[in-house]
Amino acid sequence: MVGTNFITDWMIAGARQDSRVEISAVCSRSMDRAQAFAARHGIPQCFSSLEEMAASPGVDAVYIATPNFRHADQSILCMDHGKHVLCEKPLSTCAAEAEKMIATARRRGVVLMEAMKSTLNPNFSALKAAVGRIGAVRRYFASYCQYSSRYDRYKAGELPNAFNPAYAGGALMDIGVYTVYPMVALFGMPRTVRASALLLPSGADGQGSATFGYDGMEATIIYSKIADSSLPSEIQGEDGTVVVDHINNIGRISLIERPAGSAGGRRRESAAVDLSVPADKDEYYYEAAEFADLILHGKPESAVNSHSNSLHTMELLDEIRRQTGIVFSTD
């Protein structure tokens, strides 16, 4: 485990539900922090040098959960030492970095997978099946707006990583990616992109939106770290609509089919059909299990969280940043 934040806590809880996974080491810039984290989770080895951990024969793979701007160089360092890498989303800060990461994985013969948990949730497979039942798809709409626990600190004069462009933070990279990645996984790359964003004085984006043009359909996303929303996400087709409760962690999928006719000039309402798959595991289990499957079966990449899906997502984030003026120190 590289990083000792709350996401690493969550990942450990999910990964330990897979008996094939053993958490063998943790790396932090501070040995004291690494040791405290290791004691809390019962992890046997601690490192304050990533290079030393990457060279350790007792480590087969690494999970990287450091600030966004470190994803590429740390992943490449580990892969150059022959380690498989599960890297937190977003995979990198830009498409050029993602291309280098993918090239390194292929050259070294190791697994590289983006830790986009939502698309490995069993309900994402159910979502794909439901989309096949609504006829010609005309609109994808995804919403993920969540007031950040760090925003109050920002307003108080601090500069947490989440709102620091030097760390490649901001709404697009931290949570907007959750709305883009499923769109790419379901429909591929759009033809056009139109984006807008609200930039904070720090230079990070607090919220934003984008519309993507496909042949025969549009896709719209909204995301925010400075306001909440209770809107679900939808995929609208000519024969029905699929409603998703939370695009970042799909718990419920409903299908509302379009009635075949109407009575007395009034539109008949169809009852929503619940197509959800009950989840009996932690939400972080599924990405750990997918990662382990790839390694143990000698597969270079995930069919769902594929290199191409991650690269295309980064290309779209690049274009949104270009249009909205979001600049990182790594650019």
Coordinates of C-alpha atoms in Angstrom, one line a residue:
M1 CA 0.0 0.0 0.0
V2 CA 1.4 3.4 -1.0
G3 CA -0.3 6.1 0.9
T4 CA -1.9 6.1 4.3
N5 CA -5.1 8.1 3.8
F6 CA -8.7 7.1 4.3
I7 CA -9.0 5.6 0.8
T8 CA -6.2 3.2 1.7
D9 CA -8.2 2.2 4.8
W10 CA -11.2 1.5 2.7
M11 CA -9.2 -0.4 0.1
I12 CA -7.7 -2.7 2.8
A13 CA -11.1 -3.5 4.2
G14 CA -12.3 -4.5 0.7
A15 CA -9.2 -6.3 -0.4
R16 CA -9.1 -8.5 2.7
Q17 CA -12.4 -10.0 1.7
D18 CA -10.4 -11.8 -1.1
S19 CA -8.4 -14.6 0.5
R20 CA -5.9 -14.4 -2.3
V21 CA -4.7 -10.9 -1.2
E22 CA -2.2 -10.4 1.5
I23 CA -1.4 -6.9 2.7
S24 CA 2.4 -7.2 3.2
A25 CA 3.8 -3.7 3.3
V26 CA 2.9 0.0 3.6
C27 CA 4.9 3.0 2.3
S28 CA 4.7 6.5 3.5
R29 CA 7.0 9.5 3.4
S30 CA 7.1 9.4 7.2
M31 CA 8.2 6.2 8.9
D32 CA 6.3 7.2 12.0
R33 CA 3.1 7.5 9.9
A34 CA 3.8 4.2 8.1
Q35 CA 4.4 2.4 11.4
A36 CA 1.2 3.8 13.0
F37 CA -0.8 2.8 9.9
A38 CA 0.8 -0.7 9.9
A39 CA 0.0 -1.2 13.6
R40 CA -3.6 -0.2 13.0
H41 CA -4.0 -2.7 10.1
G42 CA -1.7 -5.5 11.2
I43 CA 0.7 -5.0 8.3
P44 CA 4.2 -6.6 8.8
Q45 CA 6.5 -4.3 6.8
C46 CA 7.0 -0.5 6.7
F47 CA 8.9 1.6 4.2
S48 CA 9.6 5.3 3.9
S49 CA 11.2 4.8 0.5
L50 CA 9.1 3.7 -2.4
E51 CA 12.2 2.5 -4.3
E52 CA 13.1 0.2 -1.4
M53 CA 9.6 -1.2 -1.2
A54 CA 9.5 -1.7 -5.0
A55 CA 12.7 -3.6 -4.8
S56 CA 11.4 -5.9 -2.0
P57 CA 11.0 -9.5 -3.0
G58 CA 8.1 -9.8 -0.6
V59 CA 6.0 -7.5 -2.6
D60 CA 4.3 -8.7 -5.8
A61 CA 2.0 -5.7 -6.5
V62 CA 1.3 -2.2 -5.2
Y63 CA -1.8 -0.1 -4.7
I64 CA -1.0 3.6 -5.2
A65 CA -3.3 6.1 -3.4
T66 CA -1.1 9.2 -3.2
P67 CA -2.0 12.6 -4.5
N68 CA -2.9 12.7 -8.2
F69 CA 0.3 14.3 -9.4
R70 CA 2.4 11.4 -8.1
H71 CA 0.4 8.6 -9.8
A72 CA 2.5 8.4 -13.0
D73 CA 6.0 8.6 -11.6
Q74 CA 5.3 6.2 -8.7
S75 CA 3.5 3.7 -10.9
I76 CA 6.3 3.7 -13.4
L77 CA 8.9 3.3 -10.7
C78 CA 7.1 0.2 -9.3
M79 CA 6.5 -1.3 -12.8
D80 CA 10.2 -0.8 -13.6
H81 CA 10.9 -3.0 -10.6
G82 CA 8.5 -5.7 -12.0
K83 CA 5.6 -4.9 -9.7
H84 CA 2.0 -5.0 -10.8
V85 CA 0.2 -1.7 -10.2
L86 CA -3.4 -0.9 -9.1
C87 CA -3.5 3.0 -9.3
E88 CA -6.2 5.1 -7.8
K89 CA -8.3 7.2 -10.1
P90 CA -7.6 9.3 -12.0
L91 CA -4.8 7.2 -13.5
S92 CA -2.6 10.2 -14.1
T93 CA -2.8 14.0 -14.6
C94 CA -2.9 13.9 -18.4
A95 CA -3.1 11.5 -21.3
A96 CA 0.6 11.9 -22.1
E97 CA 1.4 10.5 -18.6
A98 CA -1.1 7.7 -19.1
E99 CA 0.5 6.7 -22.3
K100 CA 3.9 6.4 -20.6
M101 CA 2.4 4.3 -17.8
I102 CA 0.7 1.9 -20.3
A103 CA 3.9 1.7 -22.4
T104 CA 5.9 0.8 -19.2
A105 CA 3.4 -1.9 -18.2
R106 CA 3.5 -3.5 -21.6
R107 CA 7.3 -3.3 -21.8
R108 CA 7.7 -4.8 -18.3
G109 CA 5.0 -7.4 -18.8
V110 CA 3.1 -6.4 -15.6
V111 CA -0.6 -5.5 -14.9
L112 CA -1.6 -1.9 -14.8
M113 CA -5.2 -1.1 -13.8
E114 CA -7.0 2.1 -12.8
A115 CA -8.8 1.7 -9.5
M116 CA -12.2 2.8 -10.9
K117 CA -14.4 0.8 -8.5
S118 CA -17.8 1.7 -10.0
T119 CA -17.3 0.0 -13.3
L120 CA -16.2 -3.3 -11.5
N121 CA -19.3 -3.2 -9.3
P122 CA -21.6 -6.1 -10.3
N123 CA -24.3 -3.5 -10.9
F124 CA -22.3 -2.0 -13.7
S125 CA -22.7 -5.3 -15.7
A126 CA -26.4 -5.1 -14.9
L127 CA -26.4 -1.5 -16.2
K128 CA -24.9 -2.6 -19.5
A129 CA -27.5 -5.3 -19.9
A130 CA -30.3 -2.8 -19.1
V131 CA -29.1 -0.4 -21.7
G132 CA -29.7 -3.1 -24.3
R133 CA -33.4 -3.0 -23.4
I134 CA -34.1 0.7 -24.0
G135 CA -33.7 0.9 -27.8
A136 CA -31.7 3.6 -29.4
V137 CA -29.9 5.5 -26.7
R138 CA -30.5 9.3 -26.9
R139 CA -28.9 10.6 -23.7
Y140 CA -26.5 9.8 -20.9
F141 CA -26.8 12.0 -17.9
A142 CA -24.5 11.5 -14.9
S143 CA -24.4 13.6 -11.7
Y144 CA -21.9 13.4 -8.9
C145 CA -22.0 16.5 -6.6
Q146 CA -20.7 16.1 -3.1
Y147 CA -19.8 18.9 -0.7
S148 CA -16.2 18.1 0.2
S149 CA -15.2 17.6 3.8
R150 CA -12.1 19.7 3.0
Y151 CA -14.0 22.7 1.6
D152 CA -14.6 24.3 4.9
R153 CA -10.8 24.1 5.6
Y154 CA -10.3 25.8 2.2
K155 CA -12.7 28.6 3.0
A156 CA -10.9 29.0 6.4
G157 CA -7.7 29.9 4.5
E158 CA -6.0 26.5 4.3
L159 CA -5.1 24.8 1.0
P160 CA -5.8 21.1 1.2
N161 CA -4.6 18.8 -1.6
A162 CA -8.2 18.5 -2.9
F163 CA -8.2 22.2 -3.9
N164 CA -4.6 22.6 -4.8
P165 CA -3.7 22.6 -8.5
A166 CA -0.1 21.9 -7.6
Y167 CA -1.4 18.4 -6.5
A168 CA -3.6 18.1 -9.6
G169 CA -6.7 18.3 -7.3
G170 CA -10.1 19.8 -8.0
A171 CA -13.6 18.6 -8.8
L172 CA -12.9 17.2 -12.2
M173 CA -10.0 15.0 -11.3
D174 CA -11.3 13.9 -7.9
I175 CA -15.0 13.2 -8.6
G176 CA -15.8 14.3 -12.2
V177 CA -13.9 11.4 -13.5
Y178 CA -16.6 9.1 -11.9
T179 CA -19.1 10.5 -14.4
V180 CA -16.8 10.3 -17.5
Y181 CA -15.3 6.8 -17.1
P182 CA -18.6 4.9 -17.2
M183 CA -19.6 6.9 -20.2
V184 CA -16.5 5.9 -22.1
A185 CA -16.8 2.3 -20.9
L186 CA -20.4 2.2 -22.2
F187 CA -20.3 4.3 -25.4
G188 CA -16.7 4.9 -26.3
M189 CA -15.2 8.3 -27.3
P190 CA -17.5 11.2 -28.2
R191 CA -17.1 13.3 -31.3
T192 CA -17.4 16.7 -29.5
V193 CA -16.9 18.2 -26.1
R194 CA -18.3 21.4 -24.6
A195 CA -17.3 22.2 -21.0
S196 CA -17.6 24.8 -18.4
A197 CA -16.3 25.1 -14.8
L198 CA -16.2 27.4 -11.8
L199 CA -12.6 28.0 -10.8
L200 CA -11.7 28.9 -7.2
P201 CA -9.1 31.5 -6.3
S202 CA -6.6 28.7 -5.8
G203 CA -6.9 27.8 -9.5
A204 CA -8.6 24.5 -8.8
D205 CA -12.1 23.9 -10.1
G206 CA -14.9 23.7 -7.5
Q207 CA -17.5 22.4 -9.9
G208 CA -18.1 21.9 -13.6
S209 CA -20.2 20.4 -16.4
A210 CA -19.7 19.1 -19.9
T211 CA -21.8 17.9 -22.8
F212 CA -20.4 15.3 -25.2
G213 CA -21.7 14.7 -28.7
Y214 CA -22.1 11.2 -30.1
D215 CA -23.7 10.0 -33.3
G216 CA -27.4 9.9 -32.4
M217 CA -27.1 10.8 -28.7
E218 CA -25.8 13.4 -26.2
A219 CA -24.1 12.9 -22.9
T220 CA -24.2 15.4 -20.1
I221 CA -22.3 15.4 -16.8
I222 CA -22.3 17.6 -13.8
Y223 CA -20.0 17.4 -10.8
S224 CA -19.1 19.5 -7.8
K225 CA -17.0 19.5 -4.6
I226 CA -18.7 22.7 -3.3
A227 CA -22.4 21.7 -3.3
D228 CA -24.5 18.6 -2.9
S229 CA -27.0 17.1 -5.3
S230 CA -29.6 14.3 -4.8
L231 CA -30.1 13.8 -8.6
P232 CA -29.8 10.3 -9.9
S233 CA -28.1 9.5 -13.2
E234 CA -30.0 8.3 -16.2
I235 CA -29.5 6.7 -19.6
Q236 CA -32.5 7.6 -21.8
G237 CA -33.5 5.5 -24.8
E238 CA -36.4 5.5 -27.2
D239 CA -38.0 2.5 -25.5
G240 CA -37.2 3.3 -21.9
T241 CA -35.0 4.9 -19.3
V242 CA -32.4 3.4 -16.9
V243 CA -32.1 5.2 -13.6
V244 CA -28.9 4.8 -11.5
D245 CA -28.9 5.9 -7.9
H246 CA -25.2 6.7 -7.5
I247 CA -22.9 6.8 -10.6
N248 CA -19.8 6.5 -8.3
N249 CA -21.1 3.4 -6.5
I250 CA -24.1 1.8 -8.1
G251 CA -26.4 0.4 -5.6
R252 CA -29.8 0.5 -7.4
I253 CA -30.7 0.3 -11.1
S254 CA -34.3 0.8 -12.2
L255 CA -35.7 0.3 -15.7
I256 CA -38.7 2.4 -16.7
E257 CA -40.0 1.1 -20.0
R258 CA -41.9 3.5 -22.3
P259 CA -45.6 2.5 -22.6
A260 CA -46.7 1.1 -25.9
G261 CA -49.7 3.4 -26.1
S262 CA -51.7 6.0 -24.3
A263 CA -55.3 6.1 -23.0
G264 CA -57.5 9.2 -23.5
G265 CA -54.6 11.2 -24.8
R266 CA -52.7 10.7 -21.5
R267 CA -49.4 9.2 -21.2
R268 CA -49.4 6.0 -19.2
E269 CA -46.8 5.6 -16.4
S270 CA -44.8 2.4 -16.3
A271 CA -43.7 1.0 -13.0
A272 CA -40.0 1.0 -12.4
V273 CA -38.4 -2.5 -12.5
D274 CA -35.6 -3.0 -10.1
L275 CA -32.7 -4.7 -12.0
S276 CA -30.1 -4.3 -9.2
V277 CA -27.8 -7.1 -8.3
P278 CA -27.5 -7.5 -4.5
A279 CA -23.9 -6.9 -3.4
D280 CA -22.6 -9.2 -0.7
K281 CA -19.1 -7.7 -0.6
D282 CA -17.5 -4.4 0.3
E283 CA -17.5 -1.9 -2.6
Y284 CA -13.7 -2.0 -2.8
Y285 CA -13.6 -5.8 -2.9
Y286 CA -14.4 -5.9 -6.6
E287 CA -11.5 -3.9 -7.9
A288 CA -9.1 -5.9 -5.7
A289 CA -10.6 -9.2 -7.0
E290 CA -10.3 -8.0 -10.6
F291 CA -6.7 -7.0 -10.1
A292 CA -5.9 -10.4 -8.4
D293 CA -7.6 -12.2 -11.3
L294 CA -5.5 -10.5 -13.9
I295 CA -2.3 -11.3 -12.1
L296 CA -3.1 -14.9 -11.3
H297 CA -4.3 -15.6 -14.8
G298 CA -1.5 -13.8 -16.6
K299 CA -3.7 -11.2 -18.2
P300 CA -2.1 -7.8 -19.0
E301 CA -5.1 -5.6 -18.5
S302 CA -8.8 -5.6 -17.4
A303 CA -11.5 -5.9 -20.1
V304 CA -13.5 -3.4 -18.2
N305 CA -11.0 -1.0 -16.7
S306 CA -8.9 -1.3 -19.8
H307 CA -5.9 0.7 -20.8
S308 CA -7.9 2.2 -23.7
N309 CA -10.8 3.2 -21.4
S310 CA -8.4 4.9 -19.0
L311 CA -6.5 6.6 -21.8
H312 CA -9.7 7.9 -23.5
T313 CA -10.9 9.2 -20.1
M314 CA -7.7 11.1 -19.6
E315 CA -8.0 12.5 -23.1
L316 CA -11.4 13.8 -22.3
L317 CA -10.3 15.3 -19.0
D318 CA -7.4 17.0 -20.8
E319 CA -9.9 18.6 -23.2
I320 CA -12.2 19.7 -20.4
R321 CA -9.2 21.3 -18.6
R322 CA -8.1 23.0 -21.9
Q323 CA -11.6 24.5 -22.4
T324 CA -12.0 25.6 -18.8
G325 CA -8.5 26.8 -18.0
I326 CA -7.6 24.3 -15.3
V327 CA -3.8 24.2 -15.1
F328 CA -1.6 21.9 -13.0
S329 CA 2.0 22.3 -12.0
T330 CA 2.8 19.1 -13.9
D331 CA 1.5 20.6 -17.2

